[in-house]
mmCIF file of C-alpha atoms and ligand atoms in Angstrom:
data_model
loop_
_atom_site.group_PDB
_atom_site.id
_atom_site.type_symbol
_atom_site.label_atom_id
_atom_site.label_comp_id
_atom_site.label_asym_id
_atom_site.label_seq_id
_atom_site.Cartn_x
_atom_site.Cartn_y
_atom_site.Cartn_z
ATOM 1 C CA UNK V 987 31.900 -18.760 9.364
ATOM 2 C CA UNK V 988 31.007 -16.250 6.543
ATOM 3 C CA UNK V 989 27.568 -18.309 5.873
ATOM 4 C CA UNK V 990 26.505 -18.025 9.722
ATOM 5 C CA UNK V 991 26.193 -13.903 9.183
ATOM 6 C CA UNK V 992 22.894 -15.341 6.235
ATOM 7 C CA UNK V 993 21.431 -17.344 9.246
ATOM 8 C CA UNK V 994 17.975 -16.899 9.844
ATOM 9 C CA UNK V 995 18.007 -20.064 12.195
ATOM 10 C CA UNK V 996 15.431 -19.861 15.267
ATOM 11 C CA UNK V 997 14.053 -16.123 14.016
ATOM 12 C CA UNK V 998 10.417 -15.149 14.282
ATOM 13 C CA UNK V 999 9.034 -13.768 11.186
ATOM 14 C CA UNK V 1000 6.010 -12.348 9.605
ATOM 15 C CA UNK V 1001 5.091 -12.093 6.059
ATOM 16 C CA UNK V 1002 2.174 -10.011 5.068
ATOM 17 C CA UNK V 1003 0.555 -11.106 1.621
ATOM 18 C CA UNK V 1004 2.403 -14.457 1.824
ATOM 19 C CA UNK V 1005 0.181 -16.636 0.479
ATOM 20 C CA UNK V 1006 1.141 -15.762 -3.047
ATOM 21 C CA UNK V 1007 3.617 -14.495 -5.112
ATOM 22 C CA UNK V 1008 6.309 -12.631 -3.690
ATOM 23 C CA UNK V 1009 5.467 -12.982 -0.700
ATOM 24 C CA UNK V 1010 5.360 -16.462 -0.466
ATOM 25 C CA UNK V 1011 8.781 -16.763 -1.990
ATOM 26 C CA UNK V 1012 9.912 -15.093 1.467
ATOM 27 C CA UNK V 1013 8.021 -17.566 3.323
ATOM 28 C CA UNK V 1014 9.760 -19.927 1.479
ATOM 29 C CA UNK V 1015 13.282 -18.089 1.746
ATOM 30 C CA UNK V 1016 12.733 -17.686 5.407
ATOM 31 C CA UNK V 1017 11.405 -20.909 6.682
ATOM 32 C CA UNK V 1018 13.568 -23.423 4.559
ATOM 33 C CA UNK V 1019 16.487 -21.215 6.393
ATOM 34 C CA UNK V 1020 14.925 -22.401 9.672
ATOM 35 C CA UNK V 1021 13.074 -19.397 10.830
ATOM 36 C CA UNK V 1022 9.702 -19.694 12.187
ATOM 37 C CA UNK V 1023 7.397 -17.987 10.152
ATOM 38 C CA UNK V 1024 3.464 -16.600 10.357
ATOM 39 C CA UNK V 1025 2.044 -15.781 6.710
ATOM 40 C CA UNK V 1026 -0.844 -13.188 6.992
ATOM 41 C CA UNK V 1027 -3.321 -12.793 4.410
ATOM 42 C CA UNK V 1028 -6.426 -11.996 3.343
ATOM 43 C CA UNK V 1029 -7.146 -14.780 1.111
ATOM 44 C CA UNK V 1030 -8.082 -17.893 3.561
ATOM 45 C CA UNK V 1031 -8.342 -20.377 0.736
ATOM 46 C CA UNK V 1032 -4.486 -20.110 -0.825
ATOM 47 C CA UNK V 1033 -3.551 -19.816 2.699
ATOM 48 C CA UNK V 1034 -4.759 -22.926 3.683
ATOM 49 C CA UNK V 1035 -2.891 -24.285 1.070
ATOM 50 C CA UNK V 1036 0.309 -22.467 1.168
ATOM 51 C CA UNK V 1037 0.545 -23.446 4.834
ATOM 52 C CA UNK V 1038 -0.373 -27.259 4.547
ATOM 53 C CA UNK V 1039 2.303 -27.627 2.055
ATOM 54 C CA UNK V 1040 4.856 -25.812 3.635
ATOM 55 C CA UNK V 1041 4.159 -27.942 7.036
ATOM 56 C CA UNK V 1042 3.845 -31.337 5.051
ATOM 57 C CA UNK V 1043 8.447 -30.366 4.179
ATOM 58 C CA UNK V 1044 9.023 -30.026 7.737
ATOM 59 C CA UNK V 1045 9.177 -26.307 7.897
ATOM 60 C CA UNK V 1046 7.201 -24.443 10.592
ATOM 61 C CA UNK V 1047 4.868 -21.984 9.153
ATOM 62 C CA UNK V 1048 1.564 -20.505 10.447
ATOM 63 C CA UNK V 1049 -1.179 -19.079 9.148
ATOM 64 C CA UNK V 1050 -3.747 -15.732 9.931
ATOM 65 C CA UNK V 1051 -6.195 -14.737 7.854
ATOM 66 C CA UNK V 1052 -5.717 -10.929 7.863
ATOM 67 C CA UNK V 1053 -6.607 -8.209 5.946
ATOM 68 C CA UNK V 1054 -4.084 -5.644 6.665
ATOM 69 C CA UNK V 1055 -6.469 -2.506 6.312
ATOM 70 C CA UNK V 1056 -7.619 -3.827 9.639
ATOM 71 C CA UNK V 1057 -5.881 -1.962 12.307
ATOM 72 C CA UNK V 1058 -7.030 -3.647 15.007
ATOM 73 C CA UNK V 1059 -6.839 -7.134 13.522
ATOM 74 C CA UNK V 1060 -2.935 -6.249 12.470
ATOM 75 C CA UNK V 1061 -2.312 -5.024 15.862
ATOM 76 C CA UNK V 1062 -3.966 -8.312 17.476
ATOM 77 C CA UNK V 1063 -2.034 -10.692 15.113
ATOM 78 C CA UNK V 1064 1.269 -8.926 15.817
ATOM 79 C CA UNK V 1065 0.706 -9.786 19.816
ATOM 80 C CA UNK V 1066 -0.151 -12.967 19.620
ATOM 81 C CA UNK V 1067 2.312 -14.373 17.032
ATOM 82 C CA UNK V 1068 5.370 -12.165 19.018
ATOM 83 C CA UNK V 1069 3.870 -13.761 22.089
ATOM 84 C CA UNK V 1070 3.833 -17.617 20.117
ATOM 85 C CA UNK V 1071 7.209 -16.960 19.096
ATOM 86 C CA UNK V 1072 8.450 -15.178 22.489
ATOM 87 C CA UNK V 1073 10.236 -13.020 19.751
ATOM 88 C CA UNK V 1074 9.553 -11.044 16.446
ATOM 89 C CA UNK V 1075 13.126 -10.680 14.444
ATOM 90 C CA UNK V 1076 11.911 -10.482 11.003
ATOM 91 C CA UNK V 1077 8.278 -8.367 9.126
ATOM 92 C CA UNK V 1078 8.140 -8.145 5.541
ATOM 93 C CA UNK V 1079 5.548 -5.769 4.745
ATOM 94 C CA UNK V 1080 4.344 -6.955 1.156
ATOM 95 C CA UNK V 1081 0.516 -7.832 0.957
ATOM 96 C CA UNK V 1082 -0.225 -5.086 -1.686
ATOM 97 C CA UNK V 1083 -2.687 -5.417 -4.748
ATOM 98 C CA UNK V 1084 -2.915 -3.903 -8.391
ATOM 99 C CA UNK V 1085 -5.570 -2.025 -8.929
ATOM 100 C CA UNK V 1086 -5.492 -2.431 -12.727
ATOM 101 C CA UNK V 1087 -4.365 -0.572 -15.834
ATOM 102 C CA UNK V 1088 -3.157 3.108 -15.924
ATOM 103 C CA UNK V 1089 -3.164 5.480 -18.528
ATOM 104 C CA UNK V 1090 -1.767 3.663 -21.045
ATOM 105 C CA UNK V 1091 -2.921 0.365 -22.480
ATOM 106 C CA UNK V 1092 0.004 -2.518 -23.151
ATOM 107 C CA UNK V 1093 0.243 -1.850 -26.566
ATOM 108 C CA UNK V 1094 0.929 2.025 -26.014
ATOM 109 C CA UNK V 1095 -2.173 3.076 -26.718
ATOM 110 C CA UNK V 1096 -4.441 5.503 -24.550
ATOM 111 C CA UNK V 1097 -6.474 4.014 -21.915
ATOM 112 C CA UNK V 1098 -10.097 5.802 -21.294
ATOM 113 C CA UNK V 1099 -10.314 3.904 -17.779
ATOM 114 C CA UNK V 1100 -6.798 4.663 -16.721
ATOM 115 C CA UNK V 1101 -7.001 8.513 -17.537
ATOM 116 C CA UNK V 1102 -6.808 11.133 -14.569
ATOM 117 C CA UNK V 1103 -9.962 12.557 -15.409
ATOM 118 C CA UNK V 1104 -11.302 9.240 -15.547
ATOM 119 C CA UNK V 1105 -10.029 7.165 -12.581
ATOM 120 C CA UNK V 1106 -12.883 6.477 -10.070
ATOM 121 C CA UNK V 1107 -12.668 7.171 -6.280
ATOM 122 C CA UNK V 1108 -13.243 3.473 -5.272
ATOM 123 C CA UNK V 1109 -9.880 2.335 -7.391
ATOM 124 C CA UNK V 1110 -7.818 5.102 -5.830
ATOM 125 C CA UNK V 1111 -9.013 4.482 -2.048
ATOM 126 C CA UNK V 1112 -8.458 0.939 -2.306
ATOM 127 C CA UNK V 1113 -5.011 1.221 -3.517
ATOM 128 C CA UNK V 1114 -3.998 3.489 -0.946
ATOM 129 C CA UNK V 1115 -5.816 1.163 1.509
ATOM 130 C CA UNK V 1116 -3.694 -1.371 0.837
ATOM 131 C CA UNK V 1117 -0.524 -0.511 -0.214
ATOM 132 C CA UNK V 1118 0.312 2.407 1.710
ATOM 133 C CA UNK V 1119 -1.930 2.399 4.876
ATOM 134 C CA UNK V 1120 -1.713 -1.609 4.971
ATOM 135 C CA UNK V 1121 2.318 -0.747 5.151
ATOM 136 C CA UNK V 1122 1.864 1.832 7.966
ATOM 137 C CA UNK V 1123 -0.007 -0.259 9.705
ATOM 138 C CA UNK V 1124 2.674 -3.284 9.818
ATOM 139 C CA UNK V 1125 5.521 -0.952 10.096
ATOM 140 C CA UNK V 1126 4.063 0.215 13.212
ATOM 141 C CA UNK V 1127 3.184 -2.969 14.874
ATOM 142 C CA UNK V 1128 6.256 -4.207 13.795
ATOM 143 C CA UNK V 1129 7.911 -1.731 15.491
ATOM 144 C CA UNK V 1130 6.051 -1.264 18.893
ATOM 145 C CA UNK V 1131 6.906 -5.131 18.921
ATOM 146 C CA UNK V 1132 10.663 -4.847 18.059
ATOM 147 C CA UNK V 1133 11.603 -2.086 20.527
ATOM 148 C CA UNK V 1134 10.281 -4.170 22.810
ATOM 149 C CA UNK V 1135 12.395 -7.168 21.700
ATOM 150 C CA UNK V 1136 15.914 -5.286 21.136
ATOM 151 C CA UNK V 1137 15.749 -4.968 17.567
ATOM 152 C CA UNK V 1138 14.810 -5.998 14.000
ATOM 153 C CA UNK V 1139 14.795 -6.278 10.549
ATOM 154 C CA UNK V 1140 11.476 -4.591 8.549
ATOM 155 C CA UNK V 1141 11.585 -5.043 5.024
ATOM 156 C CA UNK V 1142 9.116 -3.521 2.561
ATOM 157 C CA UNK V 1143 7.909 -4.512 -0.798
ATOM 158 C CA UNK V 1144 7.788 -0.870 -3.127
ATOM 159 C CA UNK V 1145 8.089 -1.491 -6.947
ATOM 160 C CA UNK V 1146 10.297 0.134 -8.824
ATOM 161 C CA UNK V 1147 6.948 2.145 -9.910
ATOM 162 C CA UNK V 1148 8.179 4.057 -6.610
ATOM 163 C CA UNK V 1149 10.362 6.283 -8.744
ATOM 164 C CA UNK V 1150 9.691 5.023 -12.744
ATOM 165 C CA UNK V 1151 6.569 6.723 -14.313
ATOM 166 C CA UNK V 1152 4.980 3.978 -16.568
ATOM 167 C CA UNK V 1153 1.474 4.886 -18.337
ATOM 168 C CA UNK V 1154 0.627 1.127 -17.942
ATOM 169 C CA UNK V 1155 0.581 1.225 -13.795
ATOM 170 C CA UNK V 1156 -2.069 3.179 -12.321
ATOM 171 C CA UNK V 1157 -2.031 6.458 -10.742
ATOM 172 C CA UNK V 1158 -2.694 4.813 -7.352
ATOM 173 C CA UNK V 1159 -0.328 2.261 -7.603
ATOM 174 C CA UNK V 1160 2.684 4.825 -8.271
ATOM 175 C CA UNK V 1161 1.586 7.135 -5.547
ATOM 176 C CA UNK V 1162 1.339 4.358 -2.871
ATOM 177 C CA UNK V 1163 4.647 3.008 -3.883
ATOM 178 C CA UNK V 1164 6.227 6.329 -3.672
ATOM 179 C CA UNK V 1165 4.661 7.115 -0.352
ATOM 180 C CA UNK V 1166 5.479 3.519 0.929
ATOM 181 C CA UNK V 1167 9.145 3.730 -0.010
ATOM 182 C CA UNK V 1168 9.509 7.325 1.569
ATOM 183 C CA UNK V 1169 7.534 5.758 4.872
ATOM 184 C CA UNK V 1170 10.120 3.199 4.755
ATOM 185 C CA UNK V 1171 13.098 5.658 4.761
ATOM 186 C CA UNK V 1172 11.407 7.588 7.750
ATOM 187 C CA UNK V 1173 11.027 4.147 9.584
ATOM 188 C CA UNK V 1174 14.562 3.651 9.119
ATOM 189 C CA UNK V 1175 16.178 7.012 10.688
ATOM 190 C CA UNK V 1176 13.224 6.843 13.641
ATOM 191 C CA UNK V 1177 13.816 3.479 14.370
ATOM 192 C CA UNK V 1178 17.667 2.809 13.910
ATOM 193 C CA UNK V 1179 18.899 3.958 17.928
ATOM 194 C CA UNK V 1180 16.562 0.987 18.440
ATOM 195 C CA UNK V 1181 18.360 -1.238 16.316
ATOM 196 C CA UNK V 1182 15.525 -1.620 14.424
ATOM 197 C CA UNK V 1183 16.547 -1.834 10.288
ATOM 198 C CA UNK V 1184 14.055 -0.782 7.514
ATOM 199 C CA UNK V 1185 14.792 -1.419 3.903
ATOM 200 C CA UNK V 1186 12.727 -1.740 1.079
ATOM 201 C CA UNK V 1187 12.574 -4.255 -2.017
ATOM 202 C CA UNK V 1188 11.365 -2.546 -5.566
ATOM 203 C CA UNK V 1189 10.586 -5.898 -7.973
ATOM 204 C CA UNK V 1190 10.162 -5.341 -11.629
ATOM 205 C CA UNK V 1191 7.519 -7.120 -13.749
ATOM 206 C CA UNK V 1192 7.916 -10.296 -11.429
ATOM 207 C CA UNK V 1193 4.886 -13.099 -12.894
ATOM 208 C CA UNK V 1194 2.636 -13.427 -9.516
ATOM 209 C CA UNK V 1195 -1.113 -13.593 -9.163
ATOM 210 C CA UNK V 1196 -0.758 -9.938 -9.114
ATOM 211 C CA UNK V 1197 -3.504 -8.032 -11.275
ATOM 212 C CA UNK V 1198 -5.319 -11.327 -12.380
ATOM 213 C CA UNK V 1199 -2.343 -12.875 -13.093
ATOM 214 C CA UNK V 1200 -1.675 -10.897 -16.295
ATOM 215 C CA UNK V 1201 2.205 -11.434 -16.192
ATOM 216 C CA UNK V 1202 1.633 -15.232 -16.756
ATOM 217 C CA UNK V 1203 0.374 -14.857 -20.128
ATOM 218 C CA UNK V 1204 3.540 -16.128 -22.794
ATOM 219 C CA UNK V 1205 2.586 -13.504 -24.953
ATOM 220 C CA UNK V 1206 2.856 -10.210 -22.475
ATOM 221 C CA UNK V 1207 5.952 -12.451 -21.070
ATOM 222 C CA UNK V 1208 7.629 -12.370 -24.323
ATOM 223 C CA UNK V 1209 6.896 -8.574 -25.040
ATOM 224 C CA UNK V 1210 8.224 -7.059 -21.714
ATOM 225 C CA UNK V 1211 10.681 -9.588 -21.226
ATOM 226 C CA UNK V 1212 12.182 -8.590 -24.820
ATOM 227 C CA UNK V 1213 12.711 -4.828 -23.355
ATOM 228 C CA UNK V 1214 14.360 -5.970 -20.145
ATOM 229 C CA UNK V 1215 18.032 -5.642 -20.030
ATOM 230 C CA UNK V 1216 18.616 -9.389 -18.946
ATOM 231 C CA UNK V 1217 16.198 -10.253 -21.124
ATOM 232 C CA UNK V 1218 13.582 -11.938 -19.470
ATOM 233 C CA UNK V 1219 10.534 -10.765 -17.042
ATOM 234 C CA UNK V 1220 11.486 -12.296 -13.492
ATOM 235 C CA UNK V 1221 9.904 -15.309 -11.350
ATOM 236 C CA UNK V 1222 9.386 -14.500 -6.999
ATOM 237 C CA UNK V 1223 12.108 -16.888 -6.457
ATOM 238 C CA UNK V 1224 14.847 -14.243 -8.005
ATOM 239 C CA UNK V 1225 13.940 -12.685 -4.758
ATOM 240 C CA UNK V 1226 14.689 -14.890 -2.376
ATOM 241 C CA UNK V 1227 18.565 -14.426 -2.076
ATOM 242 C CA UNK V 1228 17.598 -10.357 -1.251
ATOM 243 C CA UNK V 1229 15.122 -11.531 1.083
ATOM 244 C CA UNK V 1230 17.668 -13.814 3.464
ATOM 245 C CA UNK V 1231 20.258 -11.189 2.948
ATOM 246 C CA UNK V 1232 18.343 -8.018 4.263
ATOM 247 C CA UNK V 1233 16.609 -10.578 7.124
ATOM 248 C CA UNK V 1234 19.467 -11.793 8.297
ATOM 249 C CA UNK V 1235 22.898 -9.976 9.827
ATOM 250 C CA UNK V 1236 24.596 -10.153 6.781
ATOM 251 C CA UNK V 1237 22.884 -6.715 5.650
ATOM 252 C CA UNK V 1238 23.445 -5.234 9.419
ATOM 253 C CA UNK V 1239 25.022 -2.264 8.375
ATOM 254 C CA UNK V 1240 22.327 -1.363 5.870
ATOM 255 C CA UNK V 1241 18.922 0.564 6.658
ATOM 256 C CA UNK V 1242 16.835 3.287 4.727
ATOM 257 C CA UNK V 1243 17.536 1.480 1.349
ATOM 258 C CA UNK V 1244 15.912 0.716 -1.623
ATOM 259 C CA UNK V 1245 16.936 -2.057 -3.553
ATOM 260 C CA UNK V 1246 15.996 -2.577 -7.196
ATOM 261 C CA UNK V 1247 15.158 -6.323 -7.755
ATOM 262 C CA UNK V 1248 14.020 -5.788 -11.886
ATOM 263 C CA UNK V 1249 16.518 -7.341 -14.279
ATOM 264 C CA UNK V 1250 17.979 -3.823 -14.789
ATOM 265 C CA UNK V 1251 14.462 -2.186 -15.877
ATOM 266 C CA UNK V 1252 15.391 0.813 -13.734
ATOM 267 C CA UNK V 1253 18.327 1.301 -16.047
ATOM 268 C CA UNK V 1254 16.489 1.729 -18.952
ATOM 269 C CA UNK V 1255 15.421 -0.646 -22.089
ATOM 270 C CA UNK V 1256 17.316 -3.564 -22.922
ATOM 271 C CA UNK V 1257 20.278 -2.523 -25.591
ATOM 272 C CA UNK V 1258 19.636 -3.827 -29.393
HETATM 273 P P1 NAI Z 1681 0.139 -11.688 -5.591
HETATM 274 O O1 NAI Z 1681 -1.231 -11.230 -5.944
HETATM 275 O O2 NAI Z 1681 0.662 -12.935 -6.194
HETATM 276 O O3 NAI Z 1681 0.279 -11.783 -4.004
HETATM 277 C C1 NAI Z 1681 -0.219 -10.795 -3.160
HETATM 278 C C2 NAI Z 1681 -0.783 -11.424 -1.899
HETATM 279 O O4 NAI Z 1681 -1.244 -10.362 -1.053
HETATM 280 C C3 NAI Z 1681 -1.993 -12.325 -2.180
HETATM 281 O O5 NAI Z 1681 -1.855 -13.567 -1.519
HETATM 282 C C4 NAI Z 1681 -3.154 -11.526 -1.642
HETATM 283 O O6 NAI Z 1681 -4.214 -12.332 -1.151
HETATM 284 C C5 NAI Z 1681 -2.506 -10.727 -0.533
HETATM 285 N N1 NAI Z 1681 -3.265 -9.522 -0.196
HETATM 286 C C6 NAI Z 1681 -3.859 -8.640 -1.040
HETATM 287 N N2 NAI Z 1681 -4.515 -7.705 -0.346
HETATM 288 C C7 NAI Z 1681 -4.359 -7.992 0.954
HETATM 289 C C8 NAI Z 1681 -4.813 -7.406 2.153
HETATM 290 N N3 NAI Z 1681 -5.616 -6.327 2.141
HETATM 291 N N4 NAI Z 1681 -4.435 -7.954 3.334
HETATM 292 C C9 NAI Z 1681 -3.651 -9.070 3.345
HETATM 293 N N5 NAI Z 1681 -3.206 -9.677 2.259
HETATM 294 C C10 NAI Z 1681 -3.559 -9.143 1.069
HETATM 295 O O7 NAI Z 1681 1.065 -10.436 -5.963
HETATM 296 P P2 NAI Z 1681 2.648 -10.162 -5.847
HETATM 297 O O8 NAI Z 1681 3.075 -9.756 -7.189
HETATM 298 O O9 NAI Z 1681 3.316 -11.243 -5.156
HETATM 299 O O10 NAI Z 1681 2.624 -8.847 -4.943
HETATM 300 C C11 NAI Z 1681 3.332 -8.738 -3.708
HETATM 301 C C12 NAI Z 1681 3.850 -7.327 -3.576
HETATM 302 O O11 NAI Z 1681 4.806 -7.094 -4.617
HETATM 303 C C13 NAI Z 1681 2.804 -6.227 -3.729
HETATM 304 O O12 NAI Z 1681 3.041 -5.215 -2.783
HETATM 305 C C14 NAI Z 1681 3.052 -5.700 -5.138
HETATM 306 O O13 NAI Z 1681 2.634 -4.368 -5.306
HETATM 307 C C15 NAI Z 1681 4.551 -5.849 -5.213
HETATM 308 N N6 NAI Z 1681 5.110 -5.825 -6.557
HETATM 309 C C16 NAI Z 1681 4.839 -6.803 -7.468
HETATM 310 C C17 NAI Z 1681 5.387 -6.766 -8.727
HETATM 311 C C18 NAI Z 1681 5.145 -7.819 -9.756
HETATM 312 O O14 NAI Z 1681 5.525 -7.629 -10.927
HETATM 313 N N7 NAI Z 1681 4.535 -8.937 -9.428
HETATM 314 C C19 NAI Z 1681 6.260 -5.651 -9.132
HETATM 315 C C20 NAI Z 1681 6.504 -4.682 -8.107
HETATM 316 C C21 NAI Z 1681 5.946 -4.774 -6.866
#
């Protein structure tokens, strides 16, 4: 059967950041498709939530607070959920943060804060932190744990700010984006003799909690979603068809890709 080549059934997965958001929406993708699934993230008090929920519908989630600039603490959660599960088919490496306005404000005007001259150490190291060394770090546990197990599926969450300049994102953002999609495509060649597949996810404006939750607001909704070529700014659950597709064997004969998840943003503005 063509569906059986989407199943996730019995799989051991990991979500990084998937309390919230995106991320959540591949809990949600993953474990309603009968995978087991462990949701690491830093903030305890949505995770509580998320995974009380999730459990209260049946579906068999976990949860680990984790912040993911923690080698050691990645590296410890990786054993002992592989070890739970006696397998670990499945990591999507997403937990990644905004670190707030670049150098150009919403309405196209310049922003002082966002301004290369201006932009402070502290916002930069975070960023990187996060969203490219908090990548590295799951990438590699994910693969010292797959090897092990025969193979995988590693799927990372970029942005399409990866390879779009936009004077709204930060600096940081871009160049963790960019240097977490290349990491990705590296992963892929080292680790496909091992069966091991790496792709990458780059979302659009998607309204999360991301960056305070700025994306919620009707009015920011209306303006972006007006340039977007379908016409609207997305919601996490327009990703959850990619996510079952690259977790599961239906995308076997894919790895080192990039796939643009943005309502055609990457294309350019929407046509008058
Ligand atoms: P969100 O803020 O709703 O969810 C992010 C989750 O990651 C939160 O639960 C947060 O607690 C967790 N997290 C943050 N730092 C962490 C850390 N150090 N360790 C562990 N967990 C941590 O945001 P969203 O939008 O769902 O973001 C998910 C990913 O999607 C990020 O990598 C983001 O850069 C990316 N993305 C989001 C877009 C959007 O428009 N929302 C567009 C393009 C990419």
């Amino acid at each position: 059967m063509m569906f059986e080549r989407f199943s996730v059934k019995g799989y051991g997965a990991i979500v990084t950041g998937g309390a919230s958001g995106i991320g959540l929406a591949f809990v949600e993708a993953l474990a309603e498709s009968g995978a087991r699934v462990a949701i690491l993230d830093v903030d305890s008090i949505s995770l509580g939530k998320q995974v009380d929920r999730l459990s209260s519908r049946g579906l068999d989630v976990r949860g680990h607070k984790l912040d993911v600039t923690d080698r050691k603490a990645v590296d410890q959660v990786f054993a002992e959920v592989s070890a739970e599960y006696g397998r670990l088919d499945v990591v999507f490496a997403n937990a990644g943060i905004d670190p707030g306005i670049g150098f150009s404000n919403p309405d196209g005007s310049p922003s002082e804060a966002g301004a290369i001259e201006n932009y402070e150490d502290e916002r930069w190291n975070r960023t990187i932190e996060i969203n490219l060394n908090g990548i590295f770090a799951t990438i590699r546990a994910a693969a010292r744990h797959m090897k092990r197990g025969g193979g995988g599926s590693i799927v990372v969450t970029t942005s399409i700010a990866a390879y779009l300049n936009e004077g709204m994102i930060g600096a940081a953002y871009m160049a963790a984006k960019a240097g977490a999609a290349h990491l990705a495509r590296n992963a892929a060649l080292e680790l496909a003799p091992y069966k091991i597949r790496v792709n990458a996810v780059a979302p659009g404006f998607i309204v999360t909690n991301i960056g305070g939750g700025w994306l919620k607001q009707p009015e920011v909704q209306n303006s972006i979603g007006a340039t977007v070529p379908i016409g609207r700014i997305g919601d996490a659950d327009d990703l959850k068809g990619l996510a079952l597709f690259l977790a599961s064997r239906a995308s076997s004969y894919i790895t080192g890709a990039q796939i643009p998840i943005d309502g055609g943003v990457s294309l350019g503005k929407r046509p008058a």
